[in-house]
XYZ file of C-alpha atoms in Angstrom:
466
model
C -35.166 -3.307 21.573
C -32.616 -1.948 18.654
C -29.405 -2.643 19.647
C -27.472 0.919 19.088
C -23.904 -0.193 20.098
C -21.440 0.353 17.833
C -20.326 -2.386 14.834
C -17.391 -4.661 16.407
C -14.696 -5.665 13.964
C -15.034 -9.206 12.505
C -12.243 -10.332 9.703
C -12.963 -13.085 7.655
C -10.094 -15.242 6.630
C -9.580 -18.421 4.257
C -10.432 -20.526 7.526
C -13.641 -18.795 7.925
C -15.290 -16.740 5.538
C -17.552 -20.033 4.697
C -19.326 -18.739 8.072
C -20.047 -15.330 6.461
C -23.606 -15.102 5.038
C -22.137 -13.830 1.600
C -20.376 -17.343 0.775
C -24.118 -18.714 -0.538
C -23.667 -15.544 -3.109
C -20.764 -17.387 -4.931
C -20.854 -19.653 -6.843
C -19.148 -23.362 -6.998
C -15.960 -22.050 -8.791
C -15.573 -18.925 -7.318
C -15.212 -20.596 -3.794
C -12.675 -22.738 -5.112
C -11.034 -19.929 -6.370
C -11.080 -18.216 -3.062
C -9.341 -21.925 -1.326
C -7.214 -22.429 -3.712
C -5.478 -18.974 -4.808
C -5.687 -17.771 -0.957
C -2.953 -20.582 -0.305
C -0.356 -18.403 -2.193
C -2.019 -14.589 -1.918
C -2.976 -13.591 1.473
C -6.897 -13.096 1.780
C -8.579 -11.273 4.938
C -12.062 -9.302 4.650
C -14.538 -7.724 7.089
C -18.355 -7.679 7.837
C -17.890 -3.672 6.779
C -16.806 -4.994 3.399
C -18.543 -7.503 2.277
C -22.019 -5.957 3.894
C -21.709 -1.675 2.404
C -18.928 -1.919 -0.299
C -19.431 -5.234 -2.378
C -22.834 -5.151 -4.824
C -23.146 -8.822 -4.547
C -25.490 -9.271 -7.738
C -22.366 -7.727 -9.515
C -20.150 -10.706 -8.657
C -17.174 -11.391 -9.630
C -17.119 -8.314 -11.765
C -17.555 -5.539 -8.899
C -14.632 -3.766 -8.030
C -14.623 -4.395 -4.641
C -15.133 -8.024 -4.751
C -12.275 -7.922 -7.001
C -10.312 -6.054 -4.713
C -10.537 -8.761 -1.798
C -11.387 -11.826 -3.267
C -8.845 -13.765 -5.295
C -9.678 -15.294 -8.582
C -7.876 -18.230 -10.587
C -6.501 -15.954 -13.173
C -4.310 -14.495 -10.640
C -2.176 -17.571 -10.889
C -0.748 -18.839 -14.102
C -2.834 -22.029 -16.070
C -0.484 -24.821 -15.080
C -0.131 -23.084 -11.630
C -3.736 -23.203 -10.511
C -4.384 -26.469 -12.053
C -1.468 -28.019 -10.258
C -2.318 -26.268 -6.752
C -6.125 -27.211 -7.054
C -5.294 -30.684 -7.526
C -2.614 -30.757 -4.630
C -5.495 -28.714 -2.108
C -8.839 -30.160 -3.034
C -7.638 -33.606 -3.326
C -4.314 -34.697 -2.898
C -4.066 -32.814 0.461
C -0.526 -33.203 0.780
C 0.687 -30.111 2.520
C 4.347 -30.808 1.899
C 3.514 -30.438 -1.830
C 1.383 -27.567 -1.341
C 3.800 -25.722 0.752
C 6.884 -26.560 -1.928
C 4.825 -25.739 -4.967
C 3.041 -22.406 -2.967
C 6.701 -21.325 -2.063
C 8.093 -21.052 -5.863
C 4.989 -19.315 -6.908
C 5.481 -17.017 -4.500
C 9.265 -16.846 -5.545
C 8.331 -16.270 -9.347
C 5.972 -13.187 -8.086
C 8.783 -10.799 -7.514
C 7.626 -10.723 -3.518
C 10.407 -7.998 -2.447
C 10.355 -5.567 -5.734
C 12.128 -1.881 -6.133
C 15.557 -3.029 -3.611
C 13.452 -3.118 -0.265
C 15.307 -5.883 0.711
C 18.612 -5.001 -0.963
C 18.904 -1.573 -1.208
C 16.373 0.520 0.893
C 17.425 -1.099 4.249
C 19.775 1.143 6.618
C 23.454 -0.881 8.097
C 24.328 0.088 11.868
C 27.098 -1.326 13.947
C 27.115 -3.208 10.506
C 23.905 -4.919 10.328
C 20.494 -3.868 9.164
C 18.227 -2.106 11.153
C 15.259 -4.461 10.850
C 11.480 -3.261 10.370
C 13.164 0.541 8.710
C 13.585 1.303 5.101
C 15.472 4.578 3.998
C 14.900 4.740 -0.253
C 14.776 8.614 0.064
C 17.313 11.401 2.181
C 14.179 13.386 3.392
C 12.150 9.999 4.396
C 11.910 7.071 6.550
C 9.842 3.825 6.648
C 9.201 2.054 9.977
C 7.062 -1.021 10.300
C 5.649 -1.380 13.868
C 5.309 -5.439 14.045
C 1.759 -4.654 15.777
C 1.192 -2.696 12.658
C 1.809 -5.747 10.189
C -2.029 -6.995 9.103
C -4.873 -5.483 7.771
C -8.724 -4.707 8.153
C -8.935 -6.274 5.264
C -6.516 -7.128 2.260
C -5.676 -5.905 -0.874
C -5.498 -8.690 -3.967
C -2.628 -6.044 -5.917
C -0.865 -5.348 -1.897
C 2.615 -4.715 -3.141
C 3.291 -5.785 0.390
C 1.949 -8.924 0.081
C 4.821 -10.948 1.591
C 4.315 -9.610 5.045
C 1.164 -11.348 5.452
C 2.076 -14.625 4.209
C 4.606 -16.128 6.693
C 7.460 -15.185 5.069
C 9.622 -14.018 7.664
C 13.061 -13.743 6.539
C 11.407 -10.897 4.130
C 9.003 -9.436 6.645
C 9.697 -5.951 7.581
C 8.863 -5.142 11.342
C 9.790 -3.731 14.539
C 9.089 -4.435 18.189
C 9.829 -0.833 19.583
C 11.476 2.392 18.473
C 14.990 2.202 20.018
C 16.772 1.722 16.815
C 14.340 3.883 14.866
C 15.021 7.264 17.289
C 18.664 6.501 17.720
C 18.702 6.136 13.862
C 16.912 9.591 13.445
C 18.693 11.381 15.951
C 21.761 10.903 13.654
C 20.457 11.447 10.508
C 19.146 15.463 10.905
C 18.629 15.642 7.067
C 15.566 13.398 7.159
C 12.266 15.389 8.415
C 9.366 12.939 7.326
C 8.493 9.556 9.230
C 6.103 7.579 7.454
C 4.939 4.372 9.757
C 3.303 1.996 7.677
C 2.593 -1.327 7.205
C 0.394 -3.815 6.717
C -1.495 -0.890 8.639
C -0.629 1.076 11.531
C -4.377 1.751 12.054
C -4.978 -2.335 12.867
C -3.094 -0.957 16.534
C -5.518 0.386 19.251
C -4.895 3.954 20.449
C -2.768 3.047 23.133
C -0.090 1.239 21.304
C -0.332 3.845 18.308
C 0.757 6.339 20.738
C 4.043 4.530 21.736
C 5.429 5.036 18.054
C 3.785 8.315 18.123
C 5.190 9.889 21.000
C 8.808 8.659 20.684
C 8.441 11.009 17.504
C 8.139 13.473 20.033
C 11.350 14.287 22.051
C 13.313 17.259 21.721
C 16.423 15.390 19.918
C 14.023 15.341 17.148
C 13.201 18.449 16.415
C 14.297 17.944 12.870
C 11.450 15.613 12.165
C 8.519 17.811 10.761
C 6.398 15.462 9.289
C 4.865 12.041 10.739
C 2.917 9.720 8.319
C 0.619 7.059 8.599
C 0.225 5.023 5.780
C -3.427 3.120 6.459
C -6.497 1.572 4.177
C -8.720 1.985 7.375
C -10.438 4.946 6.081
C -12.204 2.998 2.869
C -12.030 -0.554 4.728
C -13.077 0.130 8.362
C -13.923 3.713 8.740
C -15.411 2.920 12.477
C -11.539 3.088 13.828
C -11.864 6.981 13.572
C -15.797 6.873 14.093
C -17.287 4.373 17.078
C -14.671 1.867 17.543
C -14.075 1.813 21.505
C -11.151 4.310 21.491
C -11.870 6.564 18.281
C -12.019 9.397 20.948
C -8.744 8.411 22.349
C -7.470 8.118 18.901
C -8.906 11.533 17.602
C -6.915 13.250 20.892
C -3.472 11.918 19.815
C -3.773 13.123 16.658
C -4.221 16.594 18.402
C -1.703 15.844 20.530
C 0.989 15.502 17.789
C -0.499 18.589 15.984
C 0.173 20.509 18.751
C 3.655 19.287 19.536
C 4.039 21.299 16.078
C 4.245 18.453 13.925
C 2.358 17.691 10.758
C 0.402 14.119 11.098
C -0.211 13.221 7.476
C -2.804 10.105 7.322
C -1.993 8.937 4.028
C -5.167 7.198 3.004
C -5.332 4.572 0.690
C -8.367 4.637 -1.861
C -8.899 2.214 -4.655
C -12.640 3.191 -5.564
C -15.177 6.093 -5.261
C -17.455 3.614 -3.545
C -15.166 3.445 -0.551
C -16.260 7.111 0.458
C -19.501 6.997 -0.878
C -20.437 5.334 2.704
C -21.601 7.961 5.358
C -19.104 6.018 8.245
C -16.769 6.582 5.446
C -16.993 10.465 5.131
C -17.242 11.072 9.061
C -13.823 9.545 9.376
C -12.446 11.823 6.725
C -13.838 15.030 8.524
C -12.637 14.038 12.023
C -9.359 13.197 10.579
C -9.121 16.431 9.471
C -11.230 18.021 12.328
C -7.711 17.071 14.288
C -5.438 19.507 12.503
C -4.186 16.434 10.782
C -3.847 16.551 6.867
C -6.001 13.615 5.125
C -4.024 12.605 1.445
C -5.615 10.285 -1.017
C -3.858 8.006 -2.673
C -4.003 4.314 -4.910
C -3.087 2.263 -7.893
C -4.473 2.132 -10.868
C -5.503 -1.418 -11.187
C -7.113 -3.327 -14.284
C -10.732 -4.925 -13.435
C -11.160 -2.344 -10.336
C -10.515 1.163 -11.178
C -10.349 1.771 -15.117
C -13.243 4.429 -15.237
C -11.749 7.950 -15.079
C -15.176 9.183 -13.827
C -14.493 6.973 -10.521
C -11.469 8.938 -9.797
C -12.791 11.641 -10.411
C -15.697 11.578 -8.236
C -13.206 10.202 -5.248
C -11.018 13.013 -5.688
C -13.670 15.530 -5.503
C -15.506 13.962 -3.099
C -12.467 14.192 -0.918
C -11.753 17.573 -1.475
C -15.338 18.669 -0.474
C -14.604 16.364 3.057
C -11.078 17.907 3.387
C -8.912 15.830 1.902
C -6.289 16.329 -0.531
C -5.776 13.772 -3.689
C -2.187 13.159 -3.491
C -0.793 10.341 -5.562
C -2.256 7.562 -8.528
C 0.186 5.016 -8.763
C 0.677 2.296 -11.364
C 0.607 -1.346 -10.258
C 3.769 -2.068 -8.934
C 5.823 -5.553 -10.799
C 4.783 -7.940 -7.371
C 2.107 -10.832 -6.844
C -0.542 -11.223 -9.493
C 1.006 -8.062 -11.491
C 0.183 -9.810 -14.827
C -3.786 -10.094 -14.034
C -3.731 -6.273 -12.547
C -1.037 -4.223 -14.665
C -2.133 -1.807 -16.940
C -0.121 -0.545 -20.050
C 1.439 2.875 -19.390
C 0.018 4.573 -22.639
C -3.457 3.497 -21.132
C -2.526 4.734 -17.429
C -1.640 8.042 -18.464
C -4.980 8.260 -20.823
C -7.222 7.645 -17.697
C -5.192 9.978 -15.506
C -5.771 12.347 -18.213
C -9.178 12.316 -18.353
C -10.116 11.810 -14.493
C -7.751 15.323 -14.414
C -9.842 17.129 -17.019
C -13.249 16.381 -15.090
C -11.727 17.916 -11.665
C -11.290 21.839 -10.374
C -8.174 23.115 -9.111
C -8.725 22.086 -5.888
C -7.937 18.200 -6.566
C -5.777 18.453 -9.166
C -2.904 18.444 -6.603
C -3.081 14.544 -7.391
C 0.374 13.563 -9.430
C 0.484 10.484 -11.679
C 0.261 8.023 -13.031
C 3.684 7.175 -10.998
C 5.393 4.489 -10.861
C 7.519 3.312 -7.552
C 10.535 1.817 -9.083
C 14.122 1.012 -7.908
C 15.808 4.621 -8.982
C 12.620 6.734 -7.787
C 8.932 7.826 -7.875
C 8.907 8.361 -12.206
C 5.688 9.903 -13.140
C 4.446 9.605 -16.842
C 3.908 13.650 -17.943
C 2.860 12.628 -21.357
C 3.296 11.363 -24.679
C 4.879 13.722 -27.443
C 6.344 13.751 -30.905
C 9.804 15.247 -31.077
C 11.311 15.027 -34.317
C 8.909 12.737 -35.271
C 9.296 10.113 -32.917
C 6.369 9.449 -30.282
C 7.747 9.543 -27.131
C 7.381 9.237 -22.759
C 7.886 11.913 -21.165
C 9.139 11.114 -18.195
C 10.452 12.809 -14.457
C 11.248 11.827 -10.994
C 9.221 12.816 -8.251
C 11.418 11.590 -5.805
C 14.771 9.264 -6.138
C 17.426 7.748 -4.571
C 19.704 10.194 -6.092
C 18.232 13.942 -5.253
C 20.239 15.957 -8.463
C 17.117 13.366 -10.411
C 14.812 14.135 -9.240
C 12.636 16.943 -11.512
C 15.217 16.372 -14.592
C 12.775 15.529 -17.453
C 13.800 12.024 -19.622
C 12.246 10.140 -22.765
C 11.608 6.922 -23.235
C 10.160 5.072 -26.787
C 6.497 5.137 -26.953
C 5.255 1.391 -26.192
C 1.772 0.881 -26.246
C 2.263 -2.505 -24.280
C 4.853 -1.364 -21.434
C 3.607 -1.668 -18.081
C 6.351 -0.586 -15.752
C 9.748 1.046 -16.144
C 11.948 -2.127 -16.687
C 10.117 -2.243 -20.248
C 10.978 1.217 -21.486
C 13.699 1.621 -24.304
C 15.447 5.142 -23.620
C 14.451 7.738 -26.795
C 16.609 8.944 -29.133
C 19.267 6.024 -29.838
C 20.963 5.817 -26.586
C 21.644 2.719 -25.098
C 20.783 3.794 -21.447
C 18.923 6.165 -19.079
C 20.839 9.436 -17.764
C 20.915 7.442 -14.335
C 22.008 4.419 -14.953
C 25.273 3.260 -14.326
C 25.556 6.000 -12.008
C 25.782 5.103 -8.214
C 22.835 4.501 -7.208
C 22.694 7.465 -4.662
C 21.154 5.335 -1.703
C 21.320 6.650 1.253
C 22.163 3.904 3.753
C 24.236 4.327 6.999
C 27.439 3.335 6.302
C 28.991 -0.210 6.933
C 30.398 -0.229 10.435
C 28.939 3.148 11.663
C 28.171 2.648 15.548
C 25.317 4.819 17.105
C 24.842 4.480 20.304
C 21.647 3.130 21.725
C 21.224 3.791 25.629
C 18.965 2.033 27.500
C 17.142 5.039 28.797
C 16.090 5.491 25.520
C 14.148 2.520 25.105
C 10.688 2.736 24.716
C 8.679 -0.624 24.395
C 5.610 -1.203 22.894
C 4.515 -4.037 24.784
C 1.216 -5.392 24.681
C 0.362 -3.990 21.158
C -2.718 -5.326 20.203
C -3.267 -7.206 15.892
C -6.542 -5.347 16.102
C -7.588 -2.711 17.280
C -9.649 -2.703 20.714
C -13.553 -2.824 18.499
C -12.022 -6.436 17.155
């Protein structure tokens, strides 16, 4: 008889992917890649992966294998060559761990003030698993929230996955977050977000969810939830156990007259090429919820401009709306993924030219940096000098935010740190300025009563198909 249940969820990790049928498809050196490299970078796949999204006699040149799989050039030379020789023979795990550690260290793990800067104070001492970069917007981490279906080789968020606690961002329940909100009436958007909120089963999900809820937020208009489950394991909306109950909450918060906002991560047209893939976007969307694409724009995954193109308008035709291309952030293996700016804004440019209307709601290339969300507009001659042209889409000080700047055309930049402000002056229009963050201030006390506390005990790491 066929066996017509539903796929279950099975990750693969550095422990056991050798069990997965696809390990006899690499060869010698890219398994030692994989044991070696996955000691600094976290790695975690799935049987949906590996089996509809990886062409395996494209290896290690397909996108997707790219995307999951580390390689050796994601360390440094004398890095890799000193780790191999500490993992496959030395097997001295006090050396491994020291030497892993100040890799990890050099790769920039907490970039753009997450740690420093974007982390709220009350009763004088951070709020722990929030962020708050932007006055309309704030980041919680649900610690059930904190893995992945699978993981990302460029995750920006990389450190959360890797044991490093004192810069993990999470939260057990939503006392502090709702206390936090109730007090701050300016901000209307909650983004939760992870790792990925979508790794919770329906149950758990709807703790966080429904503590949105309550009339002493009223202010808060717009609920997010950052996930790569729609390209990595589309089931979670489709067959997994609970997709029903999870397709009902999402009506439920739609009709409590908020706007749920599943911000969907995409890297590659091939992750909604699938037919799983596409019924999760339309019963997203079937919901009332909104469906937004968005990704980086890595090197070795996601050069071709016809890619985004047909993922954008693919979308669109499911319901979707392209939202946001980002540029590699300056974290992890930034030096094997980055990208030159001039080149960024070239393939944004031409993905844009081969779309309608209807997706070219998509803004980049933009890149996340410490002031703000700066998107590239273009490159121009003014005077005679080639030139960025540059705005914020969001920053930490509002009155930036839309105010057009220049930079010095640099055909080898890659982020923001390497631009060189145009026309002779010595610094950008918003630096040196306070740095408009919007943190509670020191020694504020909000009260916290225990009625309000709302646990989210027995959160699941998976969801309820793992």
């Amino acid at each position: 008889m066929t066996d017509l249940s539903p796929p279950k969820f099975k990750p693969y990790t550095r422990q056991s992917i050798a069990n997965a049928r696809q390990w006899q498809f690499m060869s010698p050196e890219l398994q030692e890649a994989v044991e070696v490299v996955s000691r600094v970078l976290p790695f975690r796949t799935n049987d949906y992966v590996m089996d509809q999204l990886i062409d395996w006699s494209n290896i290690p040149d397909d996108p997707i294998y790219r995307l999951v799989f580390p390689h050796r050039d994601m360390l440094q030379p004398q890095e890799y060559a000193q780790l191999r020789e500490l993992v496959l023979f030395k097997k001295d795990e006090a050396a491994i761990n020291q030497l892993v550690h100040t890799i990890r260290m050099r790769m920039n793990p907490h970039p753009a003030g997450q740690m420093t800067h974007n982390v709220p104070r009350v009763n004088d001492a951070p709020l722990r698993g929030l962020q708050h970069k932007y006055k309309e917007t704030v980041l919680f981490f649900p610690s059930a929230g904190q893995t992945c279906h699978a993981y990302c080789t460029f995750c920006f968020r990389w450190p959360q996955f890797v044991g490093m606690d004192d810069m993990k961002f999470d939260a057990r329940e939503t006392t502090e977050l709702v206390a936090y909100l109730a007090t701050h009436p300016d901000v209307t958007d909650v983004l939760i977000t992870g790792g990925d909120p979508m790794i919770m089963n329906t149950r758990s999900l709807a703790v966080f969810l429904e503590s949105l809820l309550v009339p002493e937020l009223a202010h808060i208009q717009n609920i997010r939830i950052g996930t790569k489950a729609v390209a990595y394991w589309p089931q979670r909306f489709v067959t997994d156990r609970d997709a029903d109950d999870l397709m009902r909450l999402f009506e439920k918060v739609v009709a409590a007259g908020k706007n749920l906002a599943i911000m969907g991560h995409y890297s590659h047209a091939v992750e909604l090429r699938n037919e799983m893939a596409q019924k999760a976007v339309k019963r997203i969307v079937s919901t009332g919820a909104t469906l937004r694409m968005q990704g980086p724009l890595i090197r070795h995954i996601n050069e071709d401009p016809a890619s985004w193109a047909e993922l954008w308008t693919t979308g669109v035709r499911l319901g979707a709306i392209p939202y946001y291309m980002f540029v590699e952030r300056d974290t992890g293996p930034s030096e094997y993924f980055s990208l030159p700016l001039a080149r960024a804004h070239e393939i944004f440019q031409a993905a844009y030219q081969m779309v309608s209307g209807l997706s070219r709601t998509v803004r980049g290339p933009s890149m996340s940096a410490f002031p703000g969300k700066v998107v590239i507009d273009g490159v121009v001659n003014i005077n005679g000098e080639k030139l960025f042209a540059l705005q914020f889409l969001q920053a930490r000080n509002p009155d930036w935010v839309r105010k057009p700047f220049f930079a010095k055309y640099d055909d080898k930049a890659t982020w923001m740190d390497h631009l060189v402000p145009a026309f002779g002056k010595t610094r950008f229009f918003f630096e040196g300025e306070d740095d408009g963050a919007v943190h509670a201030p020191l020694g504020k006390v909000i009260p916290i009563k225990a009625a309000q506390r709302v646990e989210a005990g027995g959160c699941s790491q998976q969801t309820d198909a793992a």
